[in-house]
Short mmCIF file of C-alpha atoms in Angstrom, two decimals:
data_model
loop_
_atom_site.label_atom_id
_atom_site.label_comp_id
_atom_site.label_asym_id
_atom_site.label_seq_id
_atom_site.Cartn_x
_atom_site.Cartn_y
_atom_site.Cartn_z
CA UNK A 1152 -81.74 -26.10 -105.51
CA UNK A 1153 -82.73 -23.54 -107.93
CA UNK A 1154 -80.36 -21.59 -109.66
CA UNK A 1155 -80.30 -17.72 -109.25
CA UNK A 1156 -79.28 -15.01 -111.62
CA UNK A 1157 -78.12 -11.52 -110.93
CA UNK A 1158 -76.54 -9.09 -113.33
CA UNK A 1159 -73.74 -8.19 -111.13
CA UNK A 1160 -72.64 -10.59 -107.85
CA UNK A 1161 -69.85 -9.33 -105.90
CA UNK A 1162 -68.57 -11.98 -104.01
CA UNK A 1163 -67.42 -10.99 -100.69
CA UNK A 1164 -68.80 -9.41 -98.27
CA UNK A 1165 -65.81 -6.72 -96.74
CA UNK A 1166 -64.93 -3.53 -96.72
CA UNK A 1167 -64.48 -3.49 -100.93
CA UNK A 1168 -67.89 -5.31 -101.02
CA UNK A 1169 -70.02 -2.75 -99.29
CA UNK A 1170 -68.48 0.66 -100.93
CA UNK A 1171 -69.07 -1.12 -104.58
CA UNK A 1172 -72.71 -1.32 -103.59
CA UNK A 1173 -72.97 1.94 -102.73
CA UNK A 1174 -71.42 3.00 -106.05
CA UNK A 1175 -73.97 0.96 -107.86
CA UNK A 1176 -76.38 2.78 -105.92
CA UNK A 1177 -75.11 5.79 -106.77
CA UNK A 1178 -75.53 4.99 -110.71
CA UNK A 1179 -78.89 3.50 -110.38
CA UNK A 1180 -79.65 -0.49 -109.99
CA UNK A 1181 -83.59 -2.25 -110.35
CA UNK A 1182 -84.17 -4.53 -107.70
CA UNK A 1183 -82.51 -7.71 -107.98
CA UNK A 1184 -79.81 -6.68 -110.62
CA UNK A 1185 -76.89 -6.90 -107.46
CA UNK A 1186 -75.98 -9.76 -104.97
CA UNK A 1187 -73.48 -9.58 -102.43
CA UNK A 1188 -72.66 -13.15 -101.61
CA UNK A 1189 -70.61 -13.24 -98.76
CA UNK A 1190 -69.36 -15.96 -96.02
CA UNK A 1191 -69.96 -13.92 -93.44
CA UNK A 1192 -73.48 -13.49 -91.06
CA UNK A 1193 -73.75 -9.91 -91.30
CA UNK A 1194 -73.73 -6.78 -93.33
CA UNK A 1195 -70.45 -5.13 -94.76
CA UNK A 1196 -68.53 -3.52 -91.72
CA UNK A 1197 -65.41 -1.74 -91.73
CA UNK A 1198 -63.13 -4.24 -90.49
CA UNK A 1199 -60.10 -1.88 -89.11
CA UNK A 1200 -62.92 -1.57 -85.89
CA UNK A 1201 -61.88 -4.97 -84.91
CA UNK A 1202 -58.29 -4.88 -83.94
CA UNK A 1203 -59.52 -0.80 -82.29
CA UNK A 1204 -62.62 0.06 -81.36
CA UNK A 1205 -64.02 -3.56 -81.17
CA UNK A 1206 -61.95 -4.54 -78.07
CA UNK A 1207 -61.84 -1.71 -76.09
CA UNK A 1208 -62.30 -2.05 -72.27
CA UNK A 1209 -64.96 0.75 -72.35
CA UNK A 1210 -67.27 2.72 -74.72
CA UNK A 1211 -66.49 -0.40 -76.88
CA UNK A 1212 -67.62 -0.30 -80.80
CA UNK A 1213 -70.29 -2.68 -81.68
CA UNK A 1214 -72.39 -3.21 -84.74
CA UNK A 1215 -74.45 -1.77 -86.05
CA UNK A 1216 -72.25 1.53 -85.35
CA UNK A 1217 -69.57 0.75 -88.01
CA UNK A 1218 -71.30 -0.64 -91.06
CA UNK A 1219 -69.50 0.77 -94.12
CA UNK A 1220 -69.32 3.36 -95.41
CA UNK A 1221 -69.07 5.04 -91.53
CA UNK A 1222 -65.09 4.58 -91.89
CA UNK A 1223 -64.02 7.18 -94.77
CA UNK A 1224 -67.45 9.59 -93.54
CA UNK A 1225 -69.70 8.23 -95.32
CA UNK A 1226 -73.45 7.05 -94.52
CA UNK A 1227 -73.70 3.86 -92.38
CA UNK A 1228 -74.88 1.29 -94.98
CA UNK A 1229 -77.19 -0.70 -92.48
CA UNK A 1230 -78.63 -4.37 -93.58
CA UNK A 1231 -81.61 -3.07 -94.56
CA UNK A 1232 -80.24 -0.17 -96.64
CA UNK A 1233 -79.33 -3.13 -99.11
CA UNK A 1234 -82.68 -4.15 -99.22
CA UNK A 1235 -84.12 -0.99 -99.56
CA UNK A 1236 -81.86 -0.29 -102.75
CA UNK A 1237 -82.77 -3.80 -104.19
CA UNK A 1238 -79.49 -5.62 -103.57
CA UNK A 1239 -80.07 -9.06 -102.41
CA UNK A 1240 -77.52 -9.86 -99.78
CA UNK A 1241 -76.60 -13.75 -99.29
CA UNK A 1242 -75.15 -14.13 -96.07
CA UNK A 1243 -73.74 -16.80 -94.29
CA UNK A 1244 -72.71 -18.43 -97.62
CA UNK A 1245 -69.40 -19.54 -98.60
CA UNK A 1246 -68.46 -20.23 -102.25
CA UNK A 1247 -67.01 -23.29 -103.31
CA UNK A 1248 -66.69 -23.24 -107.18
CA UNK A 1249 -66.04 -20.93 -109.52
CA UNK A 1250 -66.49 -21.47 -113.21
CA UNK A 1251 -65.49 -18.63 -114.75
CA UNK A 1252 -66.40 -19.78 -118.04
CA UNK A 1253 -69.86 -20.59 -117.38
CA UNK A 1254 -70.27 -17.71 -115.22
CA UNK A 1255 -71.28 -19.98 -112.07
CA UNK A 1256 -70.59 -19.61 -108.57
CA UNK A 1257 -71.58 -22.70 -106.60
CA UNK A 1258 -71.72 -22.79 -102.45
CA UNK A 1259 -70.96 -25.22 -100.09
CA UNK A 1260 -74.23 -26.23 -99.44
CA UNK A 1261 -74.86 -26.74 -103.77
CA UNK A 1262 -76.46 -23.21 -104.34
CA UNK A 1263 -75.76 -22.09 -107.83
CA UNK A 1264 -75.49 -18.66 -108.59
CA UNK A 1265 -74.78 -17.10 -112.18
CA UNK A 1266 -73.88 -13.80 -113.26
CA UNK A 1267 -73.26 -11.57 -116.02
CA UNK A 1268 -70.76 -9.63 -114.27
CA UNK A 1269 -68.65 -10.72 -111.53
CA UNK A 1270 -66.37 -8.68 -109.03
CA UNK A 1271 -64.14 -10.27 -106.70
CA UNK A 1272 -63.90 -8.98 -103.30
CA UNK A 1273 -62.82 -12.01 -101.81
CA UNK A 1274 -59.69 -10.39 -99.54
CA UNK A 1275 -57.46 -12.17 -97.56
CA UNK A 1276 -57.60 -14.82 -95.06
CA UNK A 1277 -54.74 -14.80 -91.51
CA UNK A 1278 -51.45 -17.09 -91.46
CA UNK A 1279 -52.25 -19.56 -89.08
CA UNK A 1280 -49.47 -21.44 -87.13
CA UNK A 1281 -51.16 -24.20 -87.76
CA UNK A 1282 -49.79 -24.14 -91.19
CA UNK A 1283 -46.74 -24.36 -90.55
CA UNK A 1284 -47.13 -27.54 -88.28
CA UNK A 1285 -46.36 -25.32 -85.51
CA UNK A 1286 -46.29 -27.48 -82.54
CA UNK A 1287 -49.10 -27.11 -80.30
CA UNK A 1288 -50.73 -24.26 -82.40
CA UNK A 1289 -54.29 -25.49 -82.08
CA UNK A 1290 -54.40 -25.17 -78.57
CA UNK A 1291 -57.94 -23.02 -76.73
CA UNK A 1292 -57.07 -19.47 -76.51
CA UNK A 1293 -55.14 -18.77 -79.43
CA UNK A 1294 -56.45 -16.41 -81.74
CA UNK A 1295 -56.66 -14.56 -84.69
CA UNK A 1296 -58.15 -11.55 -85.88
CA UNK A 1297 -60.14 -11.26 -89.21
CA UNK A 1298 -63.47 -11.59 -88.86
CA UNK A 1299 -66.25 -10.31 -86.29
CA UNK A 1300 -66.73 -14.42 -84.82
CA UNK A 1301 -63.03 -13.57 -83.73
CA UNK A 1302 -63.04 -10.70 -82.44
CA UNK A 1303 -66.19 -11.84 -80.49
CA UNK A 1304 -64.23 -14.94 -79.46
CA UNK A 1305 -61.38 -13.18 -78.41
CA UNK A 1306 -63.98 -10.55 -76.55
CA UNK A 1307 -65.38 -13.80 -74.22
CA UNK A 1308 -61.56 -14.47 -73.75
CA UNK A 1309 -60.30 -11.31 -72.35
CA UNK A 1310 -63.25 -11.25 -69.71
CA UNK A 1311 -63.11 -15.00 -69.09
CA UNK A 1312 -59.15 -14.33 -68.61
CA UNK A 1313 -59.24 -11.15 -66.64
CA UNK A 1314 -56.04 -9.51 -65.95
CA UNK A 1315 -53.98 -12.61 -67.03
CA UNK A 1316 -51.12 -12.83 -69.44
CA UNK A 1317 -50.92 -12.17 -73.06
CA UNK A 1318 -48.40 -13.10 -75.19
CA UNK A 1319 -48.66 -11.78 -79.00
CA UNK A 1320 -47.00 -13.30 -82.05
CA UNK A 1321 -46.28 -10.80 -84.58
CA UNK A 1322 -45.09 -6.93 -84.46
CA UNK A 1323 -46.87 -5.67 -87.44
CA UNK A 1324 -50.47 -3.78 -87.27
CA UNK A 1325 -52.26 -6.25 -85.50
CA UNK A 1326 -49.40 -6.83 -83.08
CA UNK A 1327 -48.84 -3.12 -82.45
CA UNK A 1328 -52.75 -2.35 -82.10
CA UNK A 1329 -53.81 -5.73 -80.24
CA UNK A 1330 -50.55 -4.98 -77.88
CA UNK A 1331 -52.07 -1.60 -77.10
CA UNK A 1332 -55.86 -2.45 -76.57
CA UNK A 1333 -54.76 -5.75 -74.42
CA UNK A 1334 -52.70 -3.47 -72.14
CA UNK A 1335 -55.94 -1.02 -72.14
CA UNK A 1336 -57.82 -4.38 -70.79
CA UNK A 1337 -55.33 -4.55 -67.87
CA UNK A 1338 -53.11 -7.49 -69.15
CA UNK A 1339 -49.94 -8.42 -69.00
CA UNK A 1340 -48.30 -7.95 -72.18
CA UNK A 1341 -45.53 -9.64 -74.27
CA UNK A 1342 -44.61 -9.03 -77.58
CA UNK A 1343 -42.86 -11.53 -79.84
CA UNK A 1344 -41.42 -11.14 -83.69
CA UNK A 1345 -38.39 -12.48 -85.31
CA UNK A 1346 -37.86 -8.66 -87.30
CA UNK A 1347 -34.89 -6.93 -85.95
CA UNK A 1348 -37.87 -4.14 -85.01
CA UNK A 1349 -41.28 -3.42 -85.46
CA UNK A 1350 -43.19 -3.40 -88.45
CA UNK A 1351 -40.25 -3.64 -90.66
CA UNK A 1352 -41.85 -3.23 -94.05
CA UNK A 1353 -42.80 0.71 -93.29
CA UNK A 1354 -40.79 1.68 -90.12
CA UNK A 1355 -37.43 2.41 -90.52
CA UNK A 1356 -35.41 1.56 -87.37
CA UNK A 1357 -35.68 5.11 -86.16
CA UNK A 1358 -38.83 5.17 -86.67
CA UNK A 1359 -39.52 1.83 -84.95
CA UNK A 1360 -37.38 2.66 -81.76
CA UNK A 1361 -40.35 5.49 -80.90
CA UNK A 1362 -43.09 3.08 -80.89
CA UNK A 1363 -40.89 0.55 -78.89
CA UNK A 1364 -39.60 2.60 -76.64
CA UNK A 1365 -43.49 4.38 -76.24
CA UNK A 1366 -45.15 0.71 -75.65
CA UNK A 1367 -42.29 -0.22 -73.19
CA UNK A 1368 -43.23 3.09 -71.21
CA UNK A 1369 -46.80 1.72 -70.93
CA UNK A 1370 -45.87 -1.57 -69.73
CA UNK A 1371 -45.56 -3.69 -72.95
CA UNK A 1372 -42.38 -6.42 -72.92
CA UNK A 1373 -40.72 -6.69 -76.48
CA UNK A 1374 -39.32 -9.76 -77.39
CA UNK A 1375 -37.70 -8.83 -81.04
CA UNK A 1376 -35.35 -10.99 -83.20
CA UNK A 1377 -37.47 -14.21 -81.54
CA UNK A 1378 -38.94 -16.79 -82.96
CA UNK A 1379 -41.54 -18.70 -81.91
CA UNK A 1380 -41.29 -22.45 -82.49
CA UNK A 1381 -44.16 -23.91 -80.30
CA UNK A 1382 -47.06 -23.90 -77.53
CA UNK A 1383 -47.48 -25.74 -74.51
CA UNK A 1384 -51.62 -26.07 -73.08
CA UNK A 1385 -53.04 -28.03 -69.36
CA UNK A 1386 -55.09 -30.85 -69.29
CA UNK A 1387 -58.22 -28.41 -70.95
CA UNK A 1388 -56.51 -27.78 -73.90
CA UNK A 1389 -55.93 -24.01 -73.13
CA UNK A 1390 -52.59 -22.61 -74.08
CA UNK A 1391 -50.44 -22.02 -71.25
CA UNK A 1392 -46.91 -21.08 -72.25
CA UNK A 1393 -45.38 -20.31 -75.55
CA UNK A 1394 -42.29 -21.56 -76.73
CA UNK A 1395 -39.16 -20.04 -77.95
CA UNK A 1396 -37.06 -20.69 -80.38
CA UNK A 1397 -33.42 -20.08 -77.65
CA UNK A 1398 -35.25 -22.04 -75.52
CA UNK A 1399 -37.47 -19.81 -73.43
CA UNK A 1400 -40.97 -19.74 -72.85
CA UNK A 1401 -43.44 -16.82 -71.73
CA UNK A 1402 -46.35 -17.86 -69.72
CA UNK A 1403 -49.91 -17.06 -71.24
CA UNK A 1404 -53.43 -17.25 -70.98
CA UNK A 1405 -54.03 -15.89 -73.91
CA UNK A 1406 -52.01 -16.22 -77.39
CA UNK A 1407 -53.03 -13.45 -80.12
CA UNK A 1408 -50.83 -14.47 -83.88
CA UNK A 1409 -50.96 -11.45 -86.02
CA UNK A 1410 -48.34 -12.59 -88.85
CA UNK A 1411 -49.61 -11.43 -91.67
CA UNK A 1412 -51.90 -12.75 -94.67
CA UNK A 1413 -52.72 -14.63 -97.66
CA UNK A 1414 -54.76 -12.85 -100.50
CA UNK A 1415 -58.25 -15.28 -101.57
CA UNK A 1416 -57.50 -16.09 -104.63
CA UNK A 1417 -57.34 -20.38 -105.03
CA UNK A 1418 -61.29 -20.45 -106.47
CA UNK A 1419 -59.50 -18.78 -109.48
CA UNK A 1420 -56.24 -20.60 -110.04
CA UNK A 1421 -55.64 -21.42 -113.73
CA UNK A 1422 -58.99 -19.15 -114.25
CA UNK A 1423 -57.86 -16.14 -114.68
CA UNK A 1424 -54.12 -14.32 -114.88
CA UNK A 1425 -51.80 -13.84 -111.52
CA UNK A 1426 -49.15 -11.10 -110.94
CA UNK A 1427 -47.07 -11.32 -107.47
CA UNK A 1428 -49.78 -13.10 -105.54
CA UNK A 1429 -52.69 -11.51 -106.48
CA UNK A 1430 -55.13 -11.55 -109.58
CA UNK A 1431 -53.86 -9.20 -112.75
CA UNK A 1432 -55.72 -6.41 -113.52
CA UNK A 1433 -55.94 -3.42 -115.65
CA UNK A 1434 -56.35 0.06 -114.25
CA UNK A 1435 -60.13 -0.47 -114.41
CA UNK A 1436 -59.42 -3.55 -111.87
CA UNK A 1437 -60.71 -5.34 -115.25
CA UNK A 1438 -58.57 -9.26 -115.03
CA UNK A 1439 -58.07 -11.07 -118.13
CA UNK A 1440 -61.54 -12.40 -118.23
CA UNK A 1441 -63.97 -10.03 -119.78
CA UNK A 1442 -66.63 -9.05 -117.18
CA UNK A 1443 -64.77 -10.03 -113.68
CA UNK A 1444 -62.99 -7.70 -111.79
CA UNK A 1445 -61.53 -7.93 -108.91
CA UNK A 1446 -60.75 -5.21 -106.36
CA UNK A 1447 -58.92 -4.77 -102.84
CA UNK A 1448 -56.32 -7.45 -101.48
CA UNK A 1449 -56.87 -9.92 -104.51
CA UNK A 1450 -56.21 -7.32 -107.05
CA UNK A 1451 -52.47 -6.91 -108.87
CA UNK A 1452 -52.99 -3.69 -110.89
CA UNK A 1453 -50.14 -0.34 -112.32
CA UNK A 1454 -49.47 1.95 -109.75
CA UNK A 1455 -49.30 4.58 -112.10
CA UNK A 1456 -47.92 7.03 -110.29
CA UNK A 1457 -44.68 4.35 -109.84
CA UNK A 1458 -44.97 2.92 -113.15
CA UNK A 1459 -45.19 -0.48 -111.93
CA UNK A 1460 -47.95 -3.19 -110.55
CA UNK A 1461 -48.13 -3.82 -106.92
CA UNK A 1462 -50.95 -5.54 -104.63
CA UNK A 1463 -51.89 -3.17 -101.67
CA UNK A 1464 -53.25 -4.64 -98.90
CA UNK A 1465 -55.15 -2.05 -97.05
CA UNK A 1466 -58.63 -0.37 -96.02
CA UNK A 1467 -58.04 2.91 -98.48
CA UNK A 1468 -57.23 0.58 -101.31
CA UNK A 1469 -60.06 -1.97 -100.60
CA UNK A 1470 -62.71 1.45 -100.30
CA UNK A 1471 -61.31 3.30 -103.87
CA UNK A 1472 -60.10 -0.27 -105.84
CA UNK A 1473 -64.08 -0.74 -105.58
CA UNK A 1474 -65.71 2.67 -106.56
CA UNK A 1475 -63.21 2.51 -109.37
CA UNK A 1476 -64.02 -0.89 -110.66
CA UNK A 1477 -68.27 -0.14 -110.52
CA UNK A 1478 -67.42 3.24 -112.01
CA UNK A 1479 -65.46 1.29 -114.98
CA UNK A 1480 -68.00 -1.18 -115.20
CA UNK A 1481 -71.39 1.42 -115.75
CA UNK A 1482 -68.77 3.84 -117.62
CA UNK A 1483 -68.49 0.81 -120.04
CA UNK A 1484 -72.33 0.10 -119.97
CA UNK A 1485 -72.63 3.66 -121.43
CA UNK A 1486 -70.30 3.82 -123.72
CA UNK A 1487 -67.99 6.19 -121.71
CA UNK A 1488 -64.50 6.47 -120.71
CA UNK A 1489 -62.91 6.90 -117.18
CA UNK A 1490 -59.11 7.24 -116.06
CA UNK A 1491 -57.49 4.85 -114.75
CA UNK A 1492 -57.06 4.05 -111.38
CA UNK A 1493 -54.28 6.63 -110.20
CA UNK A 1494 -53.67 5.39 -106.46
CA UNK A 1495 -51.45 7.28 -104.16
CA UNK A 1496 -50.58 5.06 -101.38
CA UNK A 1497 -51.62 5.22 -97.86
CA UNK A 1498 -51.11 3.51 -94.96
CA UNK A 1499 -52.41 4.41 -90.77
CA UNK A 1500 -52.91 3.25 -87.34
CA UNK A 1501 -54.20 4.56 -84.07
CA UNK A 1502 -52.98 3.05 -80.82
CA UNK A 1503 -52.89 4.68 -77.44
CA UNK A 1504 -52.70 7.86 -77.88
CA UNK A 1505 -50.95 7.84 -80.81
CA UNK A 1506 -52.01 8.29 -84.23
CA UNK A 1507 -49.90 8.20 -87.79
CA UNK A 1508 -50.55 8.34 -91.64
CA UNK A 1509 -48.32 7.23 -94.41
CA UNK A 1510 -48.25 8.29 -98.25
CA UNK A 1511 -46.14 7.59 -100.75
CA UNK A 1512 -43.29 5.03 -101.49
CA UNK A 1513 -41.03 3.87 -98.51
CA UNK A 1514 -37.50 3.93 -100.98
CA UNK A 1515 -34.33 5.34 -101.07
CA UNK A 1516 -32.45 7.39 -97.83
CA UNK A 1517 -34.87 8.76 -95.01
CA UNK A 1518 -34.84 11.79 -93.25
CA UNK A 1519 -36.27 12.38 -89.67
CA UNK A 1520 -37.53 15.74 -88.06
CA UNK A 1521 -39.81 16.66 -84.79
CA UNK A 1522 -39.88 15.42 -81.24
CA UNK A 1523 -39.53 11.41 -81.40
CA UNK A 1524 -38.71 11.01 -77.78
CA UNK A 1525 -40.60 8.45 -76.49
CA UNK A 1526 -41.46 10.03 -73.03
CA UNK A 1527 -42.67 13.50 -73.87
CA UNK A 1528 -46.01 14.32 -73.34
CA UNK A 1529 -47.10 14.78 -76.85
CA UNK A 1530 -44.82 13.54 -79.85
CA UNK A 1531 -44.80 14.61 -82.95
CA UNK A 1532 -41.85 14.01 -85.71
CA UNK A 1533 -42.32 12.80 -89.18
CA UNK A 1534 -39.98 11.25 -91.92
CA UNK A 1535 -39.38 11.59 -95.76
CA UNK A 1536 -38.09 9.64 -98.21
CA UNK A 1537 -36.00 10.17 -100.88
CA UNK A 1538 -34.78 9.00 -104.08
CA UNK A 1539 -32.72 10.36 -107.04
CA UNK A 1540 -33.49 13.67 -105.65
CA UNK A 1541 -37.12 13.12 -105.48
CA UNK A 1542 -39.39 12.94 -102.11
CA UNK A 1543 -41.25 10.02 -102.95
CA UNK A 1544 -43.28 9.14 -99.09
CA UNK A 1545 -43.88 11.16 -95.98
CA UNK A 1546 -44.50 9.71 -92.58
CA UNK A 1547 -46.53 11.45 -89.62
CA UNK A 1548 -47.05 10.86 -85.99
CA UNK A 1549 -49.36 13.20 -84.12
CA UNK A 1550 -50.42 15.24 -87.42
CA UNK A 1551 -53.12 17.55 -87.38
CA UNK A 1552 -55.77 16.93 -90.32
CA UNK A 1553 -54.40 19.92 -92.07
CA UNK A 1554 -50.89 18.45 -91.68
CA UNK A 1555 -51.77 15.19 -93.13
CA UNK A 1556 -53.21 16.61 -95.66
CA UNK A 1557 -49.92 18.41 -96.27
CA UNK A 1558 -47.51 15.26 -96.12
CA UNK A 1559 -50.34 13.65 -98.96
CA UNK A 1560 -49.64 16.58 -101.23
CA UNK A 1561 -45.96 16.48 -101.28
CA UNK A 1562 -45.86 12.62 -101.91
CA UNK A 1563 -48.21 13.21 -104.65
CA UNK A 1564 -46.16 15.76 -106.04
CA UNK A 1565 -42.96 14.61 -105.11
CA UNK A 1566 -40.93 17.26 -105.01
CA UNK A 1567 -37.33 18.11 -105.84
CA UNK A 1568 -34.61 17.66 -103.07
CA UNK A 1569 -31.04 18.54 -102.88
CA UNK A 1570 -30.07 19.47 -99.37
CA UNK A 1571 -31.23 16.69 -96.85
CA UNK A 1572 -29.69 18.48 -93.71
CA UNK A 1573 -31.71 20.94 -94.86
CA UNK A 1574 -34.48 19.54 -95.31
CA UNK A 1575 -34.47 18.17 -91.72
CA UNK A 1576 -34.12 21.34 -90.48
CA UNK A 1577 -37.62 22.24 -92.09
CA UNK A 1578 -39.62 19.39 -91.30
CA UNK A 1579 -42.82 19.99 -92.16
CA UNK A 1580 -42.96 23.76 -93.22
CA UNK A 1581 -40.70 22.13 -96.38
CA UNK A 1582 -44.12 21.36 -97.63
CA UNK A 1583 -45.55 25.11 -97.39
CA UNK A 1584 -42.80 26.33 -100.14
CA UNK A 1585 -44.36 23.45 -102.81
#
């Protein structure tokens, strides 16, 4: 096969992949300078649809209605927008090799692809069960969400199933947001984590006993502080039961695992320098190779505004971890300097008819204020966090845009505090005194 050459190949084809192509647009590109090379069959898409929108019982989201950059406001980036801007985009191609060194990307059916600049976009891939030799985990009719081919599996499933049981594995995002929309769909719904509550690396337990207690209001079972240690599937191969570790199991016709993941990063192993799981980079989301990037889950880089590095797994980070990187890289093309990347973190979900937003850092004591009672008619309480006298994150359920807005601008700014009862007292008109 012959080899192609592009001056800049983003490999990946997500959420990171589609806003850096629009920032090269932005700058200016002649056709055939960009490829987006991407496993995937279809165009950049904003992937927080899938586990929302994408599985809704009615007025359900489908492509092309959320191509990037539709999530943060933007224009909707449709396929042929790349085409029309001279970016080459190589679907349906997964990458095998990378030689850094050489500058070569090779797929699995022996394409070779070189570059002169390289950003990695590769994100993350699910946990699977199977793993973990979990017994019975490759049974029909378990799933995971990633990717549009799952959600579009797990679409046939929930119609092919109708009104049956579901049992899902996991009470993080996609457990809390799958949980919701399967209940939507008129299923039976169990939920199943070994965490003493609900998304335990943001909720406090406060915090976590509203959304419990909400879901349980709407019909969702909880099954917390459970493991699960196995599956049991008929004569088909379809899953019918899952297995617990006291020695329970919960019938189900459908098994949705949402237990985290793994950031992409084994085509660069001994390639390129790692910091806690992900690829080291600079505030420019420059790694130790001259000329690659790499940007979103993959990417280890200094949270300046915490003086330390962290990888960030999330939409906001994949959307501005991008711009930044193509703004570093033309920037450096012209001889110019940018700042670096100064991220303030940020974290949401929408489920029912809830809605919250996260900023900040979730250390040190918390303080609660507002209605958290899982039965009224419209919530709305918040929380802060604080450290060595210092509000460092703010948490928001039911928020007006105005509001969130607020809570972003104190974590920002992090403000003095010296009277927590106080400050629980004010709730969020503490932040119209800063």
């Amino acid at each position: 096969m012959a080899e192609k050459h592009f001056k800049y190949v983003i490999l990946g084809g997500g959420v990171a992949a589609g806003y850096a192509a629009r920032e090269f647009a932005k700058h200016g590109l002649n056709p055939g300078e960009l490829a987006i090379i991407s496993k995937e069959a279809v165009a950049p898409y904003e992937r927080p649809a899938l586990s929302k929108g994408y599985l809704f019982p009615q007025g359900a989201a489908r492509l092309p209605g959320f191509h990037v950059c539709v999530g943060s406001g933007g224009e909707r980036l449709l396929p042929e927008w790349y085409s029309e801007n001279g970016i080459e985009l190589i679907l349906s191609t997964e990458i095998v090799k990378a030689d850094l060194a050489s500058k070569t990307l090779t797929s699995a059916a022996g394409a070779t692809f070189t570059y002169d600049i390289l950003i990695i976009a590769t994100g993350s891939t699910v946990i699977n069960l199977s793993d973990f030799g979990t017994p019975g985990a490759n049974a029909n009719n378990i799933f995971y969400l990633r990717e549009i081919d799952d959600a579009d599996k797990l679409v046939a499933a929930i119609e092919a199933k109708k009104n049956g049981k579901v049992v899902i594995v996991g009470g993080g995002y996609i457990g809390l947001e799958l949980s919701a929309v399967m209940k939507m769909n008129n299923f039976d719904v169990t939920m199943v984590y070994p965490e003493p509550w609900c998304m335990p690396r943001l909720f406090t337990s406060d915090i976590a006993a509203f959304y419990e207690g909400y879901y349980a209001n709407k019909g969702v079972k909880i099954d917390k502080g459970t493991l699960v240690v196995g599956f049991d599937s008929d004569a088909n191969g379809d899953v019918t039961s899952v297995k617990l570790k006291d020695g329970r199991a919960l019938e189900a016709d459908i098994v949705v695992v949402g237990v985290g993941g793994r950031p992409l990063t084994k085509l660069f192993k001994a390639q390129v320098e790692e910091e806690k799981g992900g690829i080291k980079t600079d505030g420019f989301f420059q790694t130790s190779v001259p000329g690659v990037y790499a940007v979103g889950d993959v990417a280890t880089f200094p949270m300046k505004l915490y003086n330390d590095v962290r990888r960030v797994e999330h939409v906001d980070h994949a959307r501005k971890s991008a711009e930044q990187a193509v703004k570093a890289i033309k920037a450096s093309e012209e001889g110019k300097v940018i700042d670096e990347y100064d991220y303030l973190p940020f974290f949401y979900s929408r489920s029912f008819d809830l809605s919250w937003q996260f900023y900040g850092d979730n250390v040190g004591e918390t303080v609660m204020f507002g209605d958290n009672d899982p039965a009224s008619a419209k919530p709305k309480f918040g929380s802060y966090w604080i450290k060595d006298g210092k509000l460092l994150g703010a948490f928001l359920e039911g928020g007006s845009p105005d509001e969130t807005k607020t809570i972003a601008k104190l974590a920002r700014l992090q403000p003095q505090v010296t009277d927590l009862e106080q400050l629980a007292k004010e709730g969020l008109s503490f932040a119209s005194k800063i």
